[in-house]
């Protein structure tokens, strides 16, 4: 009896245990299946980074109570690649980051050091001073330091000899040399060729040196002038010179038209040295920016003069924001020294602004993180991937678009001799052919004359050359000889 009850109790216990295990097993399999269906962690499990930035067009802008811009799109792309969440905050003091008089860092760099933000995604320049306190990723944009000007503030009176501007000084010098050489060859060939004048003792050669100069000048003006060439050799020289002048005039007219259509002559302020020498414009930069400290630390004498000027007039020439700088350039005689990439955007969106050609201090914009942050390397790799895939170029083209871009013109420059090298070479070959043709014509006549007088061809050829090149002396000697028997 006791054994039967004990056996029954064991059977019931075993059945209950098996039933409980069978109910728990499906629950575990369902959990495993749910994890496999969504391999990514829930949004709440993603690491969330606090991102500090600064309002600057087109990097970060407020549109419809939301932030957008180049840096915002860059941040979205990085978050999608590295799987992190983020919370964006605008820097409290509106500064990029510099050491204050108390020795503390301001701006976005200061917020990272105080752990108020994890990273800074903004047009933040990578400098050695900032690199000592924070870490930077690979730059996502390359830039430099330029000068932003207003076009009418840099205008100058048109030069008196503005019509000479289409060609460089070297080109004008080469043109003058080609003109004199061609006229001399024309004079020489006309004297050597027997087809131009057969009897030098009795005929007059119309191609004197002055007439040859006049003939060449007439061709430059596309006008036909006398005397007209009769010999083949003279016609070869004249035809090559006409071809040269037509091509030269076409190049001059085209370049002069481009100069007039450019809308402005050469800027009087091309370099930072020009900016220091002038007295019409004030100039400054962002207060506490890396540009200001670039001039402060530079050993270049010109850069030191710029820093001393800005430091003495700190309260008057330094601006707080980029928007204030652009507005001041547009409304007053003020030149802004800052990032060239931002100045290009301002010049594109405001058609009365222009950036001077010189750019110094090549630098880059990077993402700042805390030192020894595990995100630094990951963000650098992600930036490189975006660059290799062309996404950074896409973002640049997207946010640097402007209605004023189609109005920009290529920079004009005077035509250099190298651009007309083939034309000068053609002229030289033509002149050489003309001289050779004249020598051939003269040698043919000498050969025929040698057969009649029974002299050597070389002696007749030399006599002909001496007669044609020294026609006045030979005529005088002949007159003296003929006058003696008469007396």
Tab-separated table of N, CA, C and O in Angstrom, residues 33-47 76-85:
chain	number	residue	atom	x	y	z
A	33	UNK	N	13.786	34.013	-31.320
A	33	UNK	CA	13.271	34.399	-32.627
A	33	UNK	C	13.096	35.898	-32.735
A	33	UNK	O	13.381	36.508	-33.765
A	34	UNK	N	12.671	36.553	-31.663
A	34	UNK	CA	12.477	37.998	-31.706
A	34	UNK	C	13.814	38.721	-31.851
A	34	UNK	O	13.920	39.711	-32.546
A	35	UNK	N	14.882	38.216	-31.246
A	35	UNK	CA	16.193	38.822	-31.391
A	35	UNK	C	16.707	38.648	-32.807
A	35	UNK	O	17.339	39.536	-33.369
A	36	UNK	N	16.476	37.525	-33.401
A	36	UNK	CA	16.924	37.307	-34.766
A	36	UNK	C	16.185	38.163	-35.757
A	36	UNK	O	16.734	38.591	-36.762
A	37	UNK	N	14.968	38.509	-35.519
A	37	UNK	CA	14.193	39.317	-36.443
A	37	UNK	C	14.669	40.759	-36.450
A	37	UNK	O	14.576	41.443	-37.452
A	38	UNK	N	15.222	41.230	-35.340
A	38	UNK	CA	15.697	42.606	-35.257
A	38	UNK	C	17.101	42.581	-34.688
A	38	UNK	O	17.306	42.719	-33.491
A	39	UNK	N	18.107	42.367	-35.506
A	39	UNK	CA	19.457	42.254	-35.004
A	39	UNK	C	19.978	43.551	-34.399
A	39	UNK	O	20.871	43.526	-33.580
A	40	UNK	N	19.484	44.716	-34.875
A	40	UNK	CA	19.955	45.971	-34.311
A	40	UNK	C	19.316	46.207	-32.954
A	40	UNK	O	18.176	45.842	-32.690
A	41	UNK	N	20.053	46.852	-32.094
A	41	UNK	CA	19.539	47.127	-30.757
A	41	UNK	C	18.451	48.185	-30.839
A	41	UNK	O	18.433	49.003	-31.763
A	42	UNK	N	17.558	48.250	-29.877
A	42	UNK	CA	16.529	49.284	-29.874
A	42	UNK	C	17.156	50.669	-29.781
A	42	UNK	O	18.303	50.839	-29.388
A	43	UNK	N	16.355	51.680	-30.150
A	43	UNK	CA	16.881	53.041	-30.150
A	43	UNK	C	17.347	53.467	-28.773
A	43	UNK	O	18.303	54.222	-28.626
A	44	UNK	N	16.662	52.962	-27.742
A	44	UNK	CA	17.049	53.349	-26.390
A	44	UNK	C	18.426	52.805	-26.024
A	44	UNK	O	19.093	53.358	-25.156
A	45	UNK	N	18.861	51.746	-26.687
A	45	UNK	CA	20.140	51.139	-26.346
A	45	UNK	C	21.307	51.785	-27.073
A	45	UNK	O	22.450	51.525	-26.740
A	46	UNK	N	21.058	52.646	-28.117
A	46	UNK	CA	22.140	53.295	-28.845
A	46	UNK	C	22.808	54.343	-27.967
A	46	UNK	O	22.142	55.060	-27.209
A	47	UNK	N	24.135	54.488	-28.088
A	47	UNK	CA	24.810	55.551	-27.330
A	47	UNK	C	24.388	56.913	-27.867
A	47	UNK	O	24.292	57.117	-29.078
A	76	UNK	N	24.315	63.524	-39.584
A	76	UNK	CA	23.355	62.448	-39.866
A	76	UNK	C	24.048	61.278	-40.568
A	76	UNK	O	23.784	60.108	-40.250
A	77	UNK	N	24.931	61.575	-41.503
A	77	UNK	CA	25.634	60.511	-42.214
A	77	UNK	C	26.559	59.740	-41.273
A	77	UNK	O	26.649	58.509	-41.347
A	78	UNK	N	27.224	60.431	-40.394
A	78	UNK	CA	28.112	59.761	-39.440
A	78	UNK	C	27.324	58.910	-38.467
A	78	UNK	O	27.744	57.789	-38.122
A	79	UNK	N	26.188	59.423	-38.003
A	79	UNK	CA	25.360	58.655	-37.069
A	79	UNK	C	24.827	57.384	-37.718
A	79	UNK	O	24.742	56.332	-37.077
A	80	UNK	N	24.481	57.461	-39.000
A	80	UNK	CA	23.978	56.273	-39.696
A	80	UNK	C	25.086	55.234	-39.882
A	80	UNK	O	24.831	54.025	-39.828
A	81	UNK	N	26.319	55.680	-40.068
A	81	UNK	CA	27.421	54.748	-40.282
A	81	UNK	C	27.889	54.107	-38.966
A	81	UNK	O	28.196	52.916	-38.933
A	82	UNK	N	27.930	54.894	-37.910
A	82	UNK	CA	28.497	54.412	-36.637
A	82	UNK	C	27.426	54.007	-35.628
A	82	UNK	O	27.773	53.574	-34.521
A	83	UNK	N	26.158	54.164	-35.970
A	83	UNK	CA	25.038	53.716	-35.114
A	83	UNK	C	25.088	54.379	-33.737
A	83	UNK	O	25.292	53.718	-32.717
A	84	UNK	N	24.915	55.681	-33.734
A	84	UNK	CA	24.790	56.379	-32.458
A	84	UNK	C	23.711	57.437	-32.587
A	84	UNK	O	23.402	57.932	-33.674
A	85	UNK	N	23.121	57.766	-31.456
A	85	UNK	CA	22.172	58.862	-31.405
A	85	UNK	C	22.884	60.140	-31.009
A	85	UNK	O	24.006	60.112	-30.520
